CSV table of C-alpha atoms in Angstrom, one decimal:
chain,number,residue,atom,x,y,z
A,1,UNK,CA,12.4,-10.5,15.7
A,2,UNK,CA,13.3,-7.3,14.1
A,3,UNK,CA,15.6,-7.8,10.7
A,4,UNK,CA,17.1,-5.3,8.1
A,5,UNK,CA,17.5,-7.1,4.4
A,6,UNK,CA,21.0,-6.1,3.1
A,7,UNK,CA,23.0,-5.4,0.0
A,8,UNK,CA,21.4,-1.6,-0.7
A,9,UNK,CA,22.1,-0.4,-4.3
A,10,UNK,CA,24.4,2.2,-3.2
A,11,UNK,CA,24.9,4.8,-0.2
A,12,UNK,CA,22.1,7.2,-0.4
A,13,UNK,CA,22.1,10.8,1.2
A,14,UNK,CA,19.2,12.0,3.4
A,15,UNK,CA,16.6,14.0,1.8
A,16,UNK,CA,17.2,17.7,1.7
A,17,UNK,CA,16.2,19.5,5.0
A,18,UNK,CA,13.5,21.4,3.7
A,19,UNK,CA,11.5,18.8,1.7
A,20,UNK,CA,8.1,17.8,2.2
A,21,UNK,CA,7.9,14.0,4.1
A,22,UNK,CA,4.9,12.5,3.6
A,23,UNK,CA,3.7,9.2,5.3
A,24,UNK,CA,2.4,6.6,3.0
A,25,UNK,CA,1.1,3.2,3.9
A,26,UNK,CA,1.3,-0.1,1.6
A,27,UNK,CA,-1.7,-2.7,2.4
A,28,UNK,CA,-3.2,-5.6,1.1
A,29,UNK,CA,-4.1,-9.2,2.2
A,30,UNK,CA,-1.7,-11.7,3.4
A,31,UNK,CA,1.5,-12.6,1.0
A,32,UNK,CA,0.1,-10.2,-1.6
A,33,UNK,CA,3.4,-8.9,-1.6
A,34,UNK,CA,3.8,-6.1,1.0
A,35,UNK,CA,7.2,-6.3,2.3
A,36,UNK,CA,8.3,-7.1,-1.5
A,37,UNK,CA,7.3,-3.9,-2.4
A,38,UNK,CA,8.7,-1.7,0.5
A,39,UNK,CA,12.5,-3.9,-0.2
A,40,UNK,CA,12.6,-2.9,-3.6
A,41,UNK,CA,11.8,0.6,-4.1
A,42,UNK,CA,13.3,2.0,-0.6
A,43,UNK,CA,16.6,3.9,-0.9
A,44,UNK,CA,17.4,2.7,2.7
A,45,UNK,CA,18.2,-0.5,3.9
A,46,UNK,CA,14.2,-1.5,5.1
A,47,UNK,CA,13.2,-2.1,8.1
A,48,UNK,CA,11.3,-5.5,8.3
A,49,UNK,CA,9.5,-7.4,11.2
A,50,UNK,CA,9.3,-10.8,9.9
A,51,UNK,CA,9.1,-14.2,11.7
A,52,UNK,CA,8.2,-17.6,10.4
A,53,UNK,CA,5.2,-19.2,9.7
A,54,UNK,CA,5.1,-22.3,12.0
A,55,UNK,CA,2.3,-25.1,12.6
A,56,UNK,CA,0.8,-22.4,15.1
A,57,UNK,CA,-0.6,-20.4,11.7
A,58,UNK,CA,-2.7,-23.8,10.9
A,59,UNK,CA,-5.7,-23.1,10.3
A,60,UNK,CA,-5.7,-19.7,11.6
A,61,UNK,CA,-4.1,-18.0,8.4
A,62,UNK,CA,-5.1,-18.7,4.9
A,63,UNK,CA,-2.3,-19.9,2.9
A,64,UNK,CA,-4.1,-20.9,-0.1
A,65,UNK,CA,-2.6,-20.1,-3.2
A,66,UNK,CA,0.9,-18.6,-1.7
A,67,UNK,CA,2.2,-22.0,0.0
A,68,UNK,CA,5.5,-21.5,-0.6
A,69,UNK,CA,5.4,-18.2,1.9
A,70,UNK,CA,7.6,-19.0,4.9
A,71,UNK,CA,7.9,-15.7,6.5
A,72,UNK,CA,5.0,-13.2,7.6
A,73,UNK,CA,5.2,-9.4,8.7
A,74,UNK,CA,4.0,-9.1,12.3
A,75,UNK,CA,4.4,-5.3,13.1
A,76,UNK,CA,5.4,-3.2,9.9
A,77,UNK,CA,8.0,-2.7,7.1
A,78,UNK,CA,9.4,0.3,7.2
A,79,UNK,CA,11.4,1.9,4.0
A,80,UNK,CA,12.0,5.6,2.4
A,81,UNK,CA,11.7,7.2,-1.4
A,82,UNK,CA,12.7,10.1,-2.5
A,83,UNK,CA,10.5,11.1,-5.3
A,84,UNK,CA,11.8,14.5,-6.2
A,85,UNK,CA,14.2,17.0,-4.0
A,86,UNK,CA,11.2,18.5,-2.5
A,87,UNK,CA,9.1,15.2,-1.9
A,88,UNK,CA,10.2,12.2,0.5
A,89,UNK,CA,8.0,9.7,0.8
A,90,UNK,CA,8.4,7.4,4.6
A,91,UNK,CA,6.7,3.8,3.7
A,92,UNK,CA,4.9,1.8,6.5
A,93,UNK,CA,4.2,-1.6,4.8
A,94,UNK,CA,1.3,-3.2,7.5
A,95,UNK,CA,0.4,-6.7,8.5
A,96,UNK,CA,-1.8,-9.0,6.2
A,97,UNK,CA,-3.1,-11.0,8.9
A,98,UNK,CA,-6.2,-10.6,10.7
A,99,UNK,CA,-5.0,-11.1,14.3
A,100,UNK,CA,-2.7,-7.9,13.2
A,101,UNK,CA,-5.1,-5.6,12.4
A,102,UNK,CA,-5.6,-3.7,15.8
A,103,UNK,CA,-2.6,-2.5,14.6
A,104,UNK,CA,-3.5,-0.7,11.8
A,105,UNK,CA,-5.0,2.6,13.4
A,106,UNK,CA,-1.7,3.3,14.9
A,107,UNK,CA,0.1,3.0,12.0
A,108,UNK,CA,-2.4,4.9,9.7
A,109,UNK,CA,-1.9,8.0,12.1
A,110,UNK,CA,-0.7,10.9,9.9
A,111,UNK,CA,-0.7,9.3,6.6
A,112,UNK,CA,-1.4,11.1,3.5
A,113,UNK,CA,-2.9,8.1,1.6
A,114,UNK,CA,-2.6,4.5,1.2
A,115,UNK,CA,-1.6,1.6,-1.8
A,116,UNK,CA,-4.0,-1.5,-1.6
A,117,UNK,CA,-1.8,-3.9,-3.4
A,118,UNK,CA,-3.7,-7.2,-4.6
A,119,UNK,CA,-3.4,-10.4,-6.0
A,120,UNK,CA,-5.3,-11.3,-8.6
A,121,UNK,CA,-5.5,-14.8,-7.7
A,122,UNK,CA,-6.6,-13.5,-4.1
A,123,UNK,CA,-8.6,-11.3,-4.4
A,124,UNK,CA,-10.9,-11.4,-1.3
A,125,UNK,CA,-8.1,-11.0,0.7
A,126,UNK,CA,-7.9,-7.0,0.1
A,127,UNK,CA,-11.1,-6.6,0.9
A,128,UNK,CA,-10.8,-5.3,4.2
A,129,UNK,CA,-8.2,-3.0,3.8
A,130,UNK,CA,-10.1,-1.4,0.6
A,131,UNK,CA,-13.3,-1.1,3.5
A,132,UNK,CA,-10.9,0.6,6.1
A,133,UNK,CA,-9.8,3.2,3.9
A,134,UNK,CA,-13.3,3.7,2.3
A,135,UNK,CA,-14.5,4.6,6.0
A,136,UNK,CA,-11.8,6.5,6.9
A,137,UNK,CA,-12.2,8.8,3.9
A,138,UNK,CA,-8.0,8.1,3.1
A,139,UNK,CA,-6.6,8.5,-0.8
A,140,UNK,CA,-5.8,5.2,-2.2
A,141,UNK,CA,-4.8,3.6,-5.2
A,142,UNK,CA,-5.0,0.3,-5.8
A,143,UNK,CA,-1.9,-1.7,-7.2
A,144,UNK,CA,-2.1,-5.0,-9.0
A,145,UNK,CA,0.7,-7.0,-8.2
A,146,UNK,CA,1.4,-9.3,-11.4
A,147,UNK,CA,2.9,-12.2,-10.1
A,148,UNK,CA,5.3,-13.6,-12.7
A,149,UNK,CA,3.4,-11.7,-15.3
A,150,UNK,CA,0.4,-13.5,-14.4
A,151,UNK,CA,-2.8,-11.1,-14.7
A,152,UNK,CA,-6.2,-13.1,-14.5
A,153,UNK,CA,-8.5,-10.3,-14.7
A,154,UNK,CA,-8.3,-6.5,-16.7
A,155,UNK,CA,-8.3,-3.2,-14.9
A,156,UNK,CA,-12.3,-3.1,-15.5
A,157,UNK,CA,-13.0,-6.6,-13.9
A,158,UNK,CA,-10.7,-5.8,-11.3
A,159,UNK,CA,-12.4,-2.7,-10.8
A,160,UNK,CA,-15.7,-4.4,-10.4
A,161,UNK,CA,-14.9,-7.1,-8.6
A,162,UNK,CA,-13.7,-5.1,-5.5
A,163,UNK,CA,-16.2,-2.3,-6.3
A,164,UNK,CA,-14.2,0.2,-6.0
A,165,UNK,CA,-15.5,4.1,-7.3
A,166,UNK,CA,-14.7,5.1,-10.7
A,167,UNK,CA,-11.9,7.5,-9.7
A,168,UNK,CA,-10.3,5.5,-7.3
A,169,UNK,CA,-7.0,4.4,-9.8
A,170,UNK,CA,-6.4,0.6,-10.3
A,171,UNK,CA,-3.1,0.2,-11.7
A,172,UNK,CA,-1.0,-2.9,-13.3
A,173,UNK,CA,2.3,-3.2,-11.2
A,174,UNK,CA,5.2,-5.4,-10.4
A,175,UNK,CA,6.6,-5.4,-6.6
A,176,UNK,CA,9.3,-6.5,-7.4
A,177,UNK,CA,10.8,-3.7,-9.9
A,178,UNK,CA,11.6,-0.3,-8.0
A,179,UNK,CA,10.8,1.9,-11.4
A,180,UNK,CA,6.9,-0.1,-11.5
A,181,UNK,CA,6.5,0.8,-7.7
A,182,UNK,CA,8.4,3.6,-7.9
A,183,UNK,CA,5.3,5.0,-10.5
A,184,UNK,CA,2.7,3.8,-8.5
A,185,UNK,CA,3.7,6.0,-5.3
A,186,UNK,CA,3.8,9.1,-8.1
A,187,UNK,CA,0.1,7.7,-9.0
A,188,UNK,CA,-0.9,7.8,-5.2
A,189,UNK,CA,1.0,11.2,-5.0
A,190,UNK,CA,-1.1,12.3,-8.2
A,191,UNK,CA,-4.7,10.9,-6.2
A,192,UNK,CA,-4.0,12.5,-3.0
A,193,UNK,CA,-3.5,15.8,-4.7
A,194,UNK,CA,-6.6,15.4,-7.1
A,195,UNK,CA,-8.8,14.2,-4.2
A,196,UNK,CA,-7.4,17.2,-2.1
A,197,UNK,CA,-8.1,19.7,-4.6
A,198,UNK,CA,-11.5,18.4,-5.2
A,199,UNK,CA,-12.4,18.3,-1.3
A,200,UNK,CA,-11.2,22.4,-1.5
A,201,UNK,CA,-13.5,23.2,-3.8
A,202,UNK,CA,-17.1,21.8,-2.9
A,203,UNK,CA,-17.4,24.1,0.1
A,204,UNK,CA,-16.7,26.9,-2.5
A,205,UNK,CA,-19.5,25.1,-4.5
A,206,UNK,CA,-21.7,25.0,-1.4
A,207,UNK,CA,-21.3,28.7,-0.8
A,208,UNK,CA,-22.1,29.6,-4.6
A,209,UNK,CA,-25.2,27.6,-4.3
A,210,UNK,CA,-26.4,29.0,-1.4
A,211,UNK,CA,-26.0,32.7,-2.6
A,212,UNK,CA,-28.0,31.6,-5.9
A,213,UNK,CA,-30.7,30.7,-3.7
């Protein structure tokens, strides 16, 4: 069942014609806080595929620790953010479960870079999305959702325990507050660009190495 959350902020015009759109996707475990996320920064009433969570899950998805959940995302959430007049960012918020991942390569066709958002009191379940981005050689950031302020572990034993490179940025977020997720899609922005620039310039590297030789 496809549903649209309501009450926007305010009427929002479409970005500018000729601004850059870039496809961004928001992933993580399951109930880490995905479709949160996507609702509150988007400037457009999201797109969400949700349906309950019946007796059928049992056993079949892990629950511990977010009990409460009653709804899960079965295909995407799908929201929009303009950054600045020349850069729209299109959000594709993907499932958490694990019978949902085949869906994942579709929906990381064309994106730019990614947001691993985690829980700290879960933290295994980000695991596999941190590995699929890793082999797919795709920008991410990873965002620590603090649930009701509650932070278990600092950025450095975060870091660690997912073992994650040194550059890769692990920031302190809250998904529920557009201006915190509104920052960490400029930190991602930021990323991509750094890891882009840096990709440009080794085969210049390469090529200066050679002719020393």
């Amino acid at each position: 069942m496809v549903s649209a959350s309501s009450n926007p902020s305010s009427p929002v015009a479409g970005p500018a014609i000729d601004a850059i759109a870039v496809k961004v996707l928001i992933s993580g475990g399951f109930g880490v806080g995905k479709t949160t996320l996507v609702s509150a920064v988007s400037e457009i009433v999201p797109l969400r595929t949700e349906e309950l969570i019946t007796e059928l899950s049992n056993g079949v998805d892990d629950v511990s620790g977010i009990e409460d959940k009653s709804t899960t995302t079965v295909a995407m959430d799908f929201g929009r953010i303009t950054i600045n007049p020349e850069l729209v960012l299109y959000l594709f918020g993907t499932p958490g479960q694990d019978r949902f991942w085949f869906m994942w390569d579709e929906l990381a066709r064309g994106a730019l870079g990614a947001i691993v958002l985690v829980d700290t009191r879960r933290l295994d379940a980000c695991f596999a999305a941190i590995d699929y981005f890793e082999q797919r050689q795709l920008p991410f950031v990873v965002g620590v959702n603090c649930f009701d302020g509650d932070q278990l572990y600092d950025v450095d034993e975060i870091r660690a325990a997912l073992d994650i490179d040194s550059f890769v940025p692990v920031i302190l977020c809250d998904a529920r507050e557009r201006d915190s997720t509104k920052e960490l899609l400029v930190k991602l922005m930021e990323h991509v660009m750094a890891t882009s620039r840096l990709a440009d310039s080794v085969p210049a590297q390469q090529a200066r190495s050679s002719a020393a030789t």
